[in-house]
XYZ file of N, CA and C in Angstrom:
354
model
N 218.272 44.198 101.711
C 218.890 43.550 102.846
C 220.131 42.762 102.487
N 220.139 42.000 101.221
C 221.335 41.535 100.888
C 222.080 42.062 100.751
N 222.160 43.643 100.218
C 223.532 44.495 99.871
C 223.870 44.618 101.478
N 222.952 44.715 102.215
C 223.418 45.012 103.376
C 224.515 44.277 104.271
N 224.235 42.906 103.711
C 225.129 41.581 104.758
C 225.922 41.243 103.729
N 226.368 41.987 102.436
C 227.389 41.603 101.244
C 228.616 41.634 101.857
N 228.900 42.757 102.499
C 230.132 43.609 103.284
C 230.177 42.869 104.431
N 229.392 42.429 105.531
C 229.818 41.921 106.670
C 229.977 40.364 106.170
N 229.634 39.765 105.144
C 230.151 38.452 104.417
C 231.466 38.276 104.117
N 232.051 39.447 103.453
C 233.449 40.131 103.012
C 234.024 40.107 104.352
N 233.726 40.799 105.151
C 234.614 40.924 106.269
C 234.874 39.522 107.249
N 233.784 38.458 107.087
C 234.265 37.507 107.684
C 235.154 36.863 107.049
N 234.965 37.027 105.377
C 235.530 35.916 104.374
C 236.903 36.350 104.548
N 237.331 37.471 104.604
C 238.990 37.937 105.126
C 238.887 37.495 105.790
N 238.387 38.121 107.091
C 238.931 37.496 108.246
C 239.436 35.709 108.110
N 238.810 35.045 107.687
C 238.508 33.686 108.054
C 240.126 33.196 106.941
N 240.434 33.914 105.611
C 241.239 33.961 104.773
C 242.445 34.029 105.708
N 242.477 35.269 106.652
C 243.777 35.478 107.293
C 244.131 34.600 108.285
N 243.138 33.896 109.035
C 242.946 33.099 109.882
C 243.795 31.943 109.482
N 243.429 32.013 108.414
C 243.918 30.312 107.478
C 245.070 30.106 106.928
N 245.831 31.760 106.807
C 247.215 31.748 105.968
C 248.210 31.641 107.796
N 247.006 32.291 108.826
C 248.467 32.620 110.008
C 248.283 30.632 110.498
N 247.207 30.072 110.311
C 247.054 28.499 110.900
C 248.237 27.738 109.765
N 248.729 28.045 108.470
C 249.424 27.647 107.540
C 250.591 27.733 108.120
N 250.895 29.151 108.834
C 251.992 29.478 109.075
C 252.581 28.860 110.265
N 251.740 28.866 111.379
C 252.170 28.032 112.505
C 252.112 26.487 112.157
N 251.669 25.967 111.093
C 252.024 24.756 110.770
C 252.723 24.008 110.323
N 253.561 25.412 109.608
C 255.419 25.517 108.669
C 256.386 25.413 109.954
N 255.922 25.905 110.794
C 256.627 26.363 111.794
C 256.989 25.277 113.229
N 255.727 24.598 113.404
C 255.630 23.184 114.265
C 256.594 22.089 113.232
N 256.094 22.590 111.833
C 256.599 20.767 111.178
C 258.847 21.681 111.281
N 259.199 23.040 111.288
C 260.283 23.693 111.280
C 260.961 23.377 112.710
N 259.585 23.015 113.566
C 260.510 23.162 114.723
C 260.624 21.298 115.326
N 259.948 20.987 114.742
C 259.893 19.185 114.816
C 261.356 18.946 114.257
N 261.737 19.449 113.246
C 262.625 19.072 112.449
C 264.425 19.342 112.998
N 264.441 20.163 113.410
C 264.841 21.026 114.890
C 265.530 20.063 115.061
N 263.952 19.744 116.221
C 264.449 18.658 117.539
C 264.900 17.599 117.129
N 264.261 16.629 115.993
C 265.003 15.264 115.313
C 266.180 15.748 115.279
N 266.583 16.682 114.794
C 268.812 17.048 114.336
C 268.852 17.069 115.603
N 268.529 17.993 117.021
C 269.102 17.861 118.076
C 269.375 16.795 118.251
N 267.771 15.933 118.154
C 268.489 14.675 119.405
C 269.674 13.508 118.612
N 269.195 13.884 117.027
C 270.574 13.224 116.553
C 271.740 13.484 116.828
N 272.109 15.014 116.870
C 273.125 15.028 117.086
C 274.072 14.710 118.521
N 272.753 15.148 119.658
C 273.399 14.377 121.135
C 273.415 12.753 120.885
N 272.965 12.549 120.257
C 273.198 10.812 120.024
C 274.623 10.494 119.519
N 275.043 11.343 118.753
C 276.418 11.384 118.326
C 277.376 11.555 119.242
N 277.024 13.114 119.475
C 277.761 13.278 121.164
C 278.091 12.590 121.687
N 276.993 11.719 122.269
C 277.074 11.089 123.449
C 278.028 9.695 123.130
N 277.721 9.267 121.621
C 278.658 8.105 121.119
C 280.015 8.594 121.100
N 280.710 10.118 120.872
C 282.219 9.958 120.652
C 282.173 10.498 122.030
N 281.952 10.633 123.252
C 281.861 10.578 124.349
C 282.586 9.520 124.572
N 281.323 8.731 124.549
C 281.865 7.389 125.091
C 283.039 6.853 124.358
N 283.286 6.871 122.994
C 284.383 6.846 122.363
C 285.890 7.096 123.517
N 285.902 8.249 123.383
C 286.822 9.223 124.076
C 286.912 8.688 125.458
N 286.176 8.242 125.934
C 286.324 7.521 127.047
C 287.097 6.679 127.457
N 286.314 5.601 126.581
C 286.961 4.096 125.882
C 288.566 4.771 125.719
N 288.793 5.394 124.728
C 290.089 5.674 124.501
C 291.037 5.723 125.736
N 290.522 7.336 126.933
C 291.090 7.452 128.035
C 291.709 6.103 128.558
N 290.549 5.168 129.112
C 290.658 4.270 129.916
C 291.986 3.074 129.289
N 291.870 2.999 127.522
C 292.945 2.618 127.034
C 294.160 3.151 127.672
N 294.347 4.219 127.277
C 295.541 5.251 127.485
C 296.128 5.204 129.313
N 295.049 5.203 129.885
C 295.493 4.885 131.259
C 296.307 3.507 131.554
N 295.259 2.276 130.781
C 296.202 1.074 130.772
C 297.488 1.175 130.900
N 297.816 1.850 129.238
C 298.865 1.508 128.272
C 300.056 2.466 129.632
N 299.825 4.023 130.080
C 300.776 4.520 130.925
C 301.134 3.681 132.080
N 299.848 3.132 132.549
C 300.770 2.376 133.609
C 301.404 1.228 133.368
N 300.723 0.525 132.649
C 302.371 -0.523 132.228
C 303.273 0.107 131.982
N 303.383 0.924 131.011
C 304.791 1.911 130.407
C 305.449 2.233 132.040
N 304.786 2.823 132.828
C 305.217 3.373 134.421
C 306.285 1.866 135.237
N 304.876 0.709 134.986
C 305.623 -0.148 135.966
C 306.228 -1.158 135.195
N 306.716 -1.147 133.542
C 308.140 -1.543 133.013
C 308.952 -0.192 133.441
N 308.902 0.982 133.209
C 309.843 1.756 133.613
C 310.420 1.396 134.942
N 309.721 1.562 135.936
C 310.006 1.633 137.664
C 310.899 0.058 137.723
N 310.446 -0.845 136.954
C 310.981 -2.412 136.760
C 312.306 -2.171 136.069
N 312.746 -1.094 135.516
C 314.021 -1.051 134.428
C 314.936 -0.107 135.437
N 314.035 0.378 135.753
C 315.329 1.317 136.807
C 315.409 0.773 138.128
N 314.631 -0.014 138.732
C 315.050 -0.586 139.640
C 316.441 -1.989 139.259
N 315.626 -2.824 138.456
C 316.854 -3.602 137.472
C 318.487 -2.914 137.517
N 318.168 -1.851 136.940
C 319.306 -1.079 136.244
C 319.953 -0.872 137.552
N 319.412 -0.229 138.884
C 320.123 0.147 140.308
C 320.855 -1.076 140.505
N 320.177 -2.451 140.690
C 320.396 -3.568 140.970
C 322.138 -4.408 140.331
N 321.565 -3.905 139.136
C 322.902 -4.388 138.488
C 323.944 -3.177 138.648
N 324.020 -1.962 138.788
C 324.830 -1.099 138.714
C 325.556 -1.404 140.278
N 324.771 -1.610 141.093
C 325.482 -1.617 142.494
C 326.167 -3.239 142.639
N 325.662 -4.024 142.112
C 326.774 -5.393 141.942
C 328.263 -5.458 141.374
N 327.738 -4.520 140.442
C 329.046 -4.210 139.600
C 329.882 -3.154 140.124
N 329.489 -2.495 140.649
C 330.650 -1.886 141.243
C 331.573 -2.546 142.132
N 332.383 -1.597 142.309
C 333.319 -2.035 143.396
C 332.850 -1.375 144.815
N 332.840 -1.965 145.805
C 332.601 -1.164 146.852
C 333.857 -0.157 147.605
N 333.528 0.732 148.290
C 334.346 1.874 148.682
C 334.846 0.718 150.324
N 335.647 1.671 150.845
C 335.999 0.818 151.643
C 335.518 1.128 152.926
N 334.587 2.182 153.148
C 333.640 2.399 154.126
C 332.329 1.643 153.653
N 332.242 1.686 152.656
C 330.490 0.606 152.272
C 331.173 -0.670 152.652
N 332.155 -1.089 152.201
C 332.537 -2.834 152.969
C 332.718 -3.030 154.564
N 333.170 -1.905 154.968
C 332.843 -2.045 156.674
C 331.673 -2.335 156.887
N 330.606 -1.123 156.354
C 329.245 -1.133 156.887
C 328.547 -2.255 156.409
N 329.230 -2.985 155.693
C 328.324 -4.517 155.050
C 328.680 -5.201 155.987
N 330.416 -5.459 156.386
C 330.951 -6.489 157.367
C 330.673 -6.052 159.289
N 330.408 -4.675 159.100
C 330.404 -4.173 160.391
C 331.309 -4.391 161.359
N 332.264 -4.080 160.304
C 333.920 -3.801 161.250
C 334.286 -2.766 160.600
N 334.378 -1.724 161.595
C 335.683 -0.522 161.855
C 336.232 -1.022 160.228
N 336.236 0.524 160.081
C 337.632 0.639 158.545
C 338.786 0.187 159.082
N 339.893 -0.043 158.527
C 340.757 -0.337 158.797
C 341.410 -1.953 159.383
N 340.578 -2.369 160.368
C 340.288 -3.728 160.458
C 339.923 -4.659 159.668
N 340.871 -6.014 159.751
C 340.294 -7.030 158.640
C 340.740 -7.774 159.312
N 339.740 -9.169 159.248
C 339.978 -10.747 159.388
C 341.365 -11.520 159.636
N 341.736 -12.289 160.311
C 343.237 -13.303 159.520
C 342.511 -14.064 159.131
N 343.592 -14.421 158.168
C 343.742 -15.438 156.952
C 342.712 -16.890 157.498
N 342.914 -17.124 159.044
C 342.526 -18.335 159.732
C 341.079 -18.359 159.622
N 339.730 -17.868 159.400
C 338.736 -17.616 159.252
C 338.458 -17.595 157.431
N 336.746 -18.132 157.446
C 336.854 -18.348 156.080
C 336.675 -17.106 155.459
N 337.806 -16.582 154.336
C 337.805 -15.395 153.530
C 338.182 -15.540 152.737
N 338.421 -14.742 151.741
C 339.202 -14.636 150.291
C 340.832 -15.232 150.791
N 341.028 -14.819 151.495
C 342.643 -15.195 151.974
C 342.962 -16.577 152.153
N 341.686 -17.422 152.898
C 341.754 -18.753 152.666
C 341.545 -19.050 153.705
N 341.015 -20.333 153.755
C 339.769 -21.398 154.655
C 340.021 -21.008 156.214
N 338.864 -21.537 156.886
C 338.693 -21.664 158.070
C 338.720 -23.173 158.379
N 340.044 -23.608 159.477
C 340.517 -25.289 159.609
C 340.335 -25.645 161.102
């Protein structure tokens, strides 16, 4: 009777052998895939820090253009300002300042460059 259950002893003892190398294997494989996920979530942790980095930066960079924008818009308005003082005016822009007809001008008797009003 013992030779008899020698072989079905054998066949469990594999079996139970193979059982134990594929439980080894899925256990390489959980601690392979654990290991995985720690680098993932490190690395979205990173991500997510030069994210926000890059952000930070943007929101710098937005600052910095619009000052640059509204000293610019401040320099060329300036610059209009003084360019049109300094000129000379045409002699249709001095009508339309005095709102007299070209050609027409003041006497002397009224206060002007020509001299006082008495």
């Amino acid at each position: 009777q013992v030779q008899l259950l020698t072989p079905r002893f054998r066949s469990v003892y594999e079996g139970m052998q193979s059982q134990s190398k594929g439980a080894t294997q899925i256990s390489k494989a959980m601690e392979q895939l654990t290991e995985i996920a720690s680098q993932s979530s490190d690395s979205l942790q990173e991500f997510n820090q030069a994210s926000q980095s890059l952000r930070d930066a943007l929101g710098g960079l937005r600052d910095e253009v619009s000052t640059f924008k509204t000293i610019r818009q401040d320099l060329i308005e300036e610059d209009r300002k003084q360019f049109e003082a300094s000129r000379p005016l045409s002699s249709q822009e001095a009508s339309d300042q005095t709102g007299e007809p070209e050609g027409e001008t003041e006497s002397p008797s009224k206060d002007t460059p020509e001299g006082p009003k008495f």
